[in-house]
mmCIF file of C-alpha atoms in Angstrom:
data_model
loop_
_atom_site.group_PDB
_atom_site.id
_atom_site.type_symbol
_atom_site.label_atom_id
_atom_site.label_comp_id
_atom_site.label_asym_id
_atom_site.label_seq_id
_atom_site.Cartn_x
_atom_site.Cartn_y
_atom_site.Cartn_z
ATOM 1 C CA UNK A 1 0.045 -0.198 0.176
ATOM 2 C CA UNK A 2 2.650 2.401 0.764
ATOM 3 C CA UNK A 3 4.064 2.355 -2.995
ATOM 4 C CA UNK A 4 0.560 4.377 -3.560
ATOM 5 C CA UNK A 5 0.949 6.450 -0.219
ATOM 6 C CA UNK A 6 3.817 8.391 1.445
ATOM 7 C CA UNK A 7 4.258 7.756 5.176
ATOM 8 C CA UNK A 8 4.397 10.902 6.869
ATOM 9 C CA UNK A 9 4.135 11.704 10.427
ATOM 10 C CA UNK A 10 1.040 13.909 11.243
ATOM 11 C CA UNK A 11 0.671 16.612 13.210
ATOM 12 C CA UNK A 12 -0.665 15.987 16.696
ATOM 13 C CA UNK A 13 -3.340 18.403 16.665
ATOM 14 C CA UNK A 14 -4.680 16.899 13.440
ATOM 15 C CA UNK A 15 -4.990 13.140 15.345
ATOM 16 C CA UNK A 16 -6.588 14.671 18.103
ATOM 17 C CA UNK A 17 -9.213 16.720 15.587
ATOM 18 C CA UNK A 18 -10.161 12.827 14.651
ATOM 19 C CA UNK A 19 -10.708 11.786 17.799
ATOM 20 C CA UNK A 20 -13.296 14.744 18.526
ATOM 21 C CA UNK A 21 -14.992 13.946 15.278
ATOM 22 C CA UNK A 22 -15.237 10.634 16.295
ATOM 23 C CA UNK A 23 -16.157 11.521 19.384
ATOM 24 C CA UNK A 24 -18.630 13.743 18.188
ATOM 25 C CA UNK A 25 -20.110 10.743 15.762
ATOM 26 C CA UNK A 26 -20.099 7.719 18.045
ATOM 27 C CA UNK A 27 -21.982 7.321 21.202
ATOM 28 C CA UNK A 28 -19.575 4.530 22.364
ATOM 29 C CA UNK A 29 -16.236 3.784 21.325
ATOM 30 C CA UNK A 30 -15.102 0.480 22.712
ATOM 31 C CA UNK A 31 -11.276 0.279 21.462
ATOM 32 C CA UNK A 32 -9.219 2.516 19.478
ATOM 33 C CA UNK A 33 -6.371 1.746 16.848
ATOM 34 C CA UNK A 34 -3.445 4.354 16.284
ATOM 35 C CA UNK A 35 -3.103 3.713 12.631
ATOM 36 C CA UNK A 36 -1.243 3.913 10.327
ATOM 37 C CA UNK A 37 1.758 1.763 9.225
ATOM 38 C CA UNK A 38 4.468 2.825 11.575
ATOM 39 C CA UNK A 39 2.431 4.939 14.300
ATOM 40 C CA UNK A 40 4.931 3.834 17.228
ATOM 41 C CA UNK A 41 7.530 6.141 15.523
ATOM 42 C CA UNK A 42 6.416 9.019 17.157
ATOM 43 C CA UNK A 43 8.157 10.567 20.408
ATOM 44 C CA UNK A 44 6.691 9.371 23.794
ATOM 45 C CA UNK A 45 5.795 13.178 24.217
ATOM 46 C CA UNK A 46 3.668 12.923 21.096
ATOM 47 C CA UNK A 47 1.920 9.477 21.848
ATOM 48 C CA UNK A 48 0.973 10.701 26.131
ATOM 49 C CA UNK A 49 -0.868 13.876 24.315
ATOM 50 C CA UNK A 50 -2.861 11.402 22.381
ATOM 51 C CA UNK A 51 -3.412 8.788 24.928
ATOM 52 C CA UNK A 52 -4.246 11.602 27.514
ATOM 53 C CA UNK A 53 -6.722 12.820 24.772
ATOM 54 C CA UNK A 54 -8.426 9.584 24.541
ATOM 55 C CA UNK A 55 -8.550 8.725 28.431
ATOM 56 C CA UNK A 56 -10.089 11.858 29.106
ATOM 57 C CA UNK A 57 -12.641 11.773 25.954
ATOM 58 C CA UNK A 58 -13.319 8.226 25.655
ATOM 59 C CA UNK A 59 -13.524 6.784 29.402
ATOM 60 C CA UNK A 60 -15.354 3.722 28.235
ATOM 61 C CA UNK A 61 -12.532 2.930 25.721
ATOM 62 C CA UNK A 62 -11.321 -0.748 26.328
ATOM 63 C CA UNK A 63 -8.071 -1.014 24.326
ATOM 64 C CA UNK A 64 -5.609 1.178 22.610
ATOM 65 C CA UNK A 65 -3.614 -0.737 20.117
ATOM 66 C CA UNK A 66 -0.653 0.523 17.728
ATOM 67 C CA UNK A 67 1.617 -1.079 14.700
ATOM 68 C CA UNK A 68 5.173 -0.369 15.159
ATOM 69 C CA UNK A 69 8.181 -2.177 13.591
ATOM 70 C CA UNK A 70 11.166 -3.780 15.573
ATOM 71 C CA UNK A 71 13.176 -0.583 15.099
ATOM 72 C CA UNK A 72 10.891 1.877 16.802
ATOM 73 C CA UNK A 73 10.328 -0.608 19.940
ATOM 74 C CA UNK A 74 14.259 -1.127 20.407
ATOM 75 C CA UNK A 75 14.567 2.752 20.042
ATOM 76 C CA UNK A 76 12.390 2.824 23.301
ATOM 77 C CA UNK A 77 13.259 2.491 26.794
ATOM 78 C CA UNK A 78 11.708 -0.259 29.144
ATOM 79 C CA UNK A 79 10.536 2.938 30.699
ATOM 80 C CA UNK A 80 9.102 4.776 27.900
ATOM 81 C CA UNK A 81 7.411 1.506 27.066
ATOM 82 C CA UNK A 82 5.761 1.186 30.450
ATOM 83 C CA UNK A 83 4.714 4.457 30.512
ATOM 84 C CA UNK A 84 2.790 3.934 27.209
ATOM 85 C CA UNK A 85 0.925 0.805 29.019
ATOM 86 C CA UNK A 86 0.292 2.865 32.015
ATOM 87 C CA UNK A 87 -1.546 5.241 30.102
ATOM 88 C CA UNK A 88 -3.805 2.837 28.098
ATOM 89 C CA UNK A 89 -1.436 1.239 25.182
ATOM 90 C CA UNK A 90 -2.576 -2.185 25.562
ATOM 91 C CA UNK A 91 -0.948 -3.940 22.753
ATOM 92 C CA UNK A 92 1.655 -3.258 19.548
ATOM 93 C CA UNK A 93 0.942 -5.302 16.240
ATOM 94 C CA UNK A 94 4.807 -6.323 14.605
ATOM 95 C CA UNK A 95 4.980 -8.091 11.087
ATOM 96 C CA UNK A 96 7.774 -10.659 11.571
ATOM 97 C CA UNK A 97 7.136 -12.106 8.589
ATOM 98 C CA UNK A 98 9.639 -15.021 9.022
ATOM 99 C CA UNK A 99 11.956 -16.310 11.745
ATOM 100 C CA UNK A 100 14.522 -17.091 8.898
ATOM 101 C CA UNK A 101 17.293 -14.408 8.289
ATOM 102 C CA UNK A 102 17.974 -15.602 4.835
ATOM 103 C CA UNK A 103 14.177 -14.888 4.162
ATOM 104 C CA UNK A 104 14.099 -11.984 6.317
ATOM 105 C CA UNK A 105 16.875 -10.470 4.108
ATOM 106 C CA UNK A 106 15.675 -11.839 0.959
ATOM 107 C CA UNK A 107 11.918 -9.501 1.324
ATOM 108 C CA UNK A 108 14.032 -6.825 2.636
ATOM 109 C CA UNK A 109 12.495 -6.567 5.801
ATOM 110 C CA UNK A 110 14.975 -4.295 7.579
ATOM 111 C CA UNK A 111 15.340 -6.415 10.684
ATOM 112 C CA UNK A 112 17.183 -9.261 11.443
ATOM 113 C CA UNK A 113 15.728 -12.675 13.501
ATOM 114 C CA UNK A 114 17.240 -11.332 16.562
ATOM 115 C CA UNK A 115 15.874 -7.866 16.300
ATOM 116 C CA UNK A 116 12.831 -9.286 15.950
ATOM 117 C CA UNK A 117 12.881 -11.856 18.981
ATOM 118 C CA UNK A 118 14.618 -9.055 21.012
ATOM 119 C CA UNK A 119 11.546 -6.230 20.666
ATOM 120 C CA UNK A 120 8.768 -8.733 20.914
ATOM 121 C CA UNK A 121 10.535 -9.739 24.054
ATOM 122 C CA UNK A 122 10.861 -6.161 24.915
ATOM 123 C CA UNK A 123 6.756 -5.260 24.720
ATOM 124 C CA UNK A 124 6.163 -7.992 26.978
ATOM 125 C CA UNK A 125 8.416 -7.606 29.518
ATOM 126 C CA UNK A 126 7.105 -3.920 29.485
ATOM 127 C CA UNK A 127 3.431 -5.632 30.096
ATOM 128 C CA UNK A 128 2.145 -4.527 26.808
ATOM 129 C CA UNK A 129 0.728 -7.846 24.754
ATOM 130 C CA UNK A 130 2.410 -8.091 21.256
ATOM 131 C CA UNK A 131 0.960 -9.296 18.315
ATOM 132 C CA UNK A 132 3.072 -10.902 15.762
ATOM 133 C CA UNK A 133 2.246 -11.774 12.206
ATOM 134 C CA UNK A 134 4.133 -14.359 9.864
ATOM 135 C CA UNK A 135 3.215 -14.913 6.630
ATOM 136 C CA UNK A 136 3.156 -18.738 5.182
ATOM 137 C CA UNK A 137 4.838 -19.267 1.960
ATOM 138 C CA UNK A 138 7.287 -16.046 2.480
ATOM 139 C CA UNK A 139 10.094 -18.389 1.606
ATOM 140 C CA UNK A 140 8.915 -19.908 -1.629
ATOM 141 C CA UNK A 141 9.109 -23.695 -2.610
ATOM 142 C CA UNK A 142 12.995 -23.557 -1.991
ATOM 143 C CA UNK A 143 13.093 -22.204 1.552
ATOM 144 C CA UNK A 144 9.749 -23.516 2.724
ATOM 145 C CA UNK A 145 11.097 -25.778 5.398
ATOM 146 C CA UNK A 146 14.082 -23.332 6.782
ATOM 147 C CA UNK A 147 11.096 -20.510 6.884
ATOM 148 C CA UNK A 148 8.446 -23.259 8.660
ATOM 149 C CA UNK A 149 11.172 -24.283 11.347
ATOM 150 C CA UNK A 150 13.034 -20.972 11.995
ATOM 151 C CA UNK A 151 9.550 -19.298 12.428
ATOM 152 C CA UNK A 152 8.298 -21.845 14.305
ATOM 153 C CA UNK A 153 11.558 -21.684 16.602
ATOM 154 C CA UNK A 154 10.761 -17.918 16.738
ATOM 155 C CA UNK A 155 7.282 -18.387 18.261
ATOM 156 C CA UNK A 156 9.069 -20.307 20.958
ATOM 157 C CA UNK A 157 11.535 -17.886 21.592
ATOM 158 C CA UNK A 158 9.330 -14.728 21.545
ATOM 159 C CA UNK A 159 6.897 -15.780 23.726
ATOM 160 C CA UNK A 160 4.328 -13.181 22.159
ATOM 161 C CA UNK A 161 1.211 -13.383 23.461
ATOM 162 C CA UNK A 162 -0.800 -13.308 19.762
ATOM 163 C CA UNK A 163 0.696 -14.910 16.977
ATOM 164 C CA UNK A 164 -1.306 -14.723 13.446
ATOM 165 C CA UNK A 165 -0.246 -16.494 10.308
ATOM 166 C CA UNK A 166 -1.397 -15.100 7.094
ATOM 167 C CA UNK A 167 -0.660 -16.565 3.721
ATOM 168 C CA UNK A 168 1.220 -15.249 0.846
ATOM 169 C CA UNK A 169 -0.805 -13.160 -1.912
ATOM 170 C CA UNK A 170 1.301 -11.372 -4.848
ATOM 171 C CA UNK A 171 -0.278 -8.536 -6.176
ATOM 172 C CA UNK A 172 1.391 -7.844 -9.908
ATOM 173 C CA UNK A 173 2.791 -4.274 -9.033
ATOM 174 C CA UNK A 174 5.763 -5.817 -6.782
ATOM 175 C CA UNK A 175 8.684 -6.840 -7.667
ATOM 176 C CA UNK A 176 8.470 -10.565 -6.077
ATOM 177 C CA UNK A 177 5.794 -11.112 -8.847
ATOM 178 C CA UNK A 178 8.452 -10.545 -11.148
ATOM 179 C CA UNK A 179 10.313 -13.365 -9.883
ATOM 180 C CA UNK A 180 7.215 -15.565 -10.251
ATOM 181 C CA UNK A 181 7.196 -14.953 -13.776
ATOM 182 C CA UNK A 182 10.665 -15.679 -14.545
ATOM 183 C CA UNK A 183 10.432 -18.683 -12.519
ATOM 184 C CA UNK A 184 12.758 -17.266 -9.678
ATOM 185 C CA UNK A 185 10.608 -17.781 -6.870
ATOM 186 C CA UNK A 186 7.742 -20.380 -6.907
ATOM 187 C CA UNK A 187 4.749 -20.005 -4.899
ATOM 188 C CA UNK A 188 3.478 -22.779 -2.696
ATOM 189 C CA UNK A 189 0.371 -24.808 -3.204
ATOM 190 C CA UNK A 190 -2.674 -25.340 -1.350
ATOM 191 C CA UNK A 191 -1.226 -28.320 0.117
ATOM 192 C CA UNK A 192 2.299 -27.070 0.486
ATOM 193 C CA UNK A 193 1.488 -24.456 2.898
ATOM 194 C CA UNK A 194 -0.482 -26.996 4.863
ATOM 195 C CA UNK A 195 2.571 -28.964 5.247
ATOM 196 C CA UNK A 196 4.821 -25.946 5.778
ATOM 197 C CA UNK A 197 2.166 -24.438 8.610
ATOM 198 C CA UNK A 198 2.403 -28.209 9.994
ATOM 199 C CA UNK A 199 5.763 -28.213 10.608
ATOM 200 C CA UNK A 200 6.092 -24.660 11.898
ATOM 201 C CA UNK A 201 3.663 -25.567 14.532
ATOM 202 C CA UNK A 202 5.423 -28.872 15.323
ATOM 203 C CA UNK A 203 8.679 -26.191 15.960
ATOM 204 C CA UNK A 204 6.556 -23.872 18.199
ATOM 205 C CA UNK A 205 6.973 -24.666 21.818
ATOM 206 C CA UNK A 206 5.814 -21.964 23.816
ATOM 207 C CA UNK A 207 6.155 -21.169 27.832
ATOM 208 C CA UNK A 208 2.879 -19.316 27.950
ATOM 209 C CA UNK A 209 -0.632 -18.899 26.691
ATOM 210 C CA UNK A 210 -0.216 -17.424 23.210
ATOM 211 C CA UNK A 211 -3.387 -17.192 21.164
ATOM 212 C CA UNK A 212 -2.851 -18.298 17.800
ATOM 213 C CA UNK A 213 -5.121 -17.480 14.715
ATOM 214 C CA UNK A 214 -4.502 -18.482 10.913
ATOM 215 C CA UNK A 215 -8.349 -17.552 9.945
ATOM 216 C CA UNK A 216 -7.171 -14.649 7.705
ATOM 217 C CA UNK A 217 -9.191 -14.439 4.179
ATOM 218 C CA UNK A 218 -5.597 -15.797 2.276
ATOM 219 C CA UNK A 219 -5.328 -19.054 4.900
ATOM 220 C CA UNK A 220 -6.038 -22.172 2.764
ATOM 221 C CA UNK A 221 -7.106 -24.211 6.147
ATOM 222 C CA UNK A 222 -8.584 -22.087 8.717
ATOM 223 C CA UNK A 223 -7.027 -22.315 12.450
ATOM 224 C CA UNK A 224 -8.116 -20.839 15.577
ATOM 225 C CA UNK A 225 -6.672 -21.908 19.065
ATOM 226 C CA UNK A 226 -4.131 -21.483 21.717
ATOM 227 C CA UNK A 227 -0.658 -22.540 22.137
ATOM 228 C CA UNK A 228 0.158 -24.982 23.791
ATOM 229 C CA UNK A 229 -2.975 -26.469 24.931
ATOM 230 C CA UNK A 230 -4.626 -26.651 21.546
ATOM 231 C CA UNK A 231 -1.524 -27.512 19.493
ATOM 232 C CA UNK A 232 -2.514 -30.810 18.806
ATOM 233 C CA UNK A 233 -6.000 -29.782 17.826
ATOM 234 C CA UNK A 234 -4.657 -27.694 14.943
ATOM 235 C CA UNK A 235 -2.169 -30.222 14.025
ATOM 236 C CA UNK A 236 -4.943 -32.649 13.746
ATOM 237 C CA UNK A 237 -7.051 -30.467 11.430
ATOM 238 C CA UNK A 238 -4.069 -29.842 9.189
ATOM 239 C CA UNK A 239 -3.393 -33.868 8.734
ATOM 240 C CA UNK A 240 -7.114 -33.963 7.977
ATOM 241 C CA UNK A 241 -6.929 -30.952 5.521
ATOM 242 C CA UNK A 242 -3.706 -32.837 3.608
ATOM 243 C CA UNK A 243 -5.233 -36.460 3.712
ATOM 244 C CA UNK A 244 -8.502 -35.126 2.130
ATOM 245 C CA UNK A 245 -7.122 -32.124 -0.083
ATOM 246 C CA UNK A 246 -9.813 -30.388 2.236
ATOM 247 C CA UNK A 247 -8.273 -26.724 1.564
ATOM 248 C CA UNK A 248 -10.329 -23.320 0.584
ATOM 249 C CA UNK A 249 -10.803 -22.646 -3.015
ATOM 250 C CA UNK A 250 -8.654 -19.703 -4.287
ATOM 251 C CA UNK A 251 -11.814 -18.088 -5.441
ATOM 252 C CA UNK A 252 -12.554 -17.667 -1.683
ATOM 253 C CA UNK A 253 -9.438 -16.018 -0.803
ATOM 254 C CA UNK A 254 -9.576 -12.928 -2.535
ATOM 255 C CA UNK A 255 -8.899 -9.775 -0.125
#
């Protein structure tokens, strides 16, 4: 989306105006998401103005969440993250995409495996929930096993509160599409995606409850459960899908 949009930091007064408009329009606002793609890049000074405005004007708000990159998180001190938590920030969404350093480098992620793990652990240590997203098929056919195993291990090391799994869908106007057209990058089939997910889950061994979701429109086999308690159930769902070729039709994966 940022090929068509240019990222900029909006003046805080514009954000407050948006919040005031929402307050006039809606009688009850249960959740507020601070958008867009890199909102945690704001200094704590600016974020605190926004959070204080929410606390004063939306007393019924149950949850405030935000997107952040690992670089944003690592730039903030533990004390700064705790300050955000104490003033209402409950969750930070962070895109990891893969646990493999090779895949991260190939997709120009801009962060290493170690940095992603450190960032998520830092979020959780501050008492904020981390919601981490990974993408099935991101390693293509050549690196699917490494992608699956290293992602499962990363989930184990991160100990995030939430993990979500999407499946790769490539638009025509991105560089990866050209690699697909040339045969340099091979997309996984529905069966291969299920095998990758199965291998990923087999290597995901967490120490605390982790809400796991793979029920996005892009996913071939919808999964919903908590790790570690529901791991066996989700593994069995994948095995059933593989045995019976029970996958979502591509017509229903359109975003």
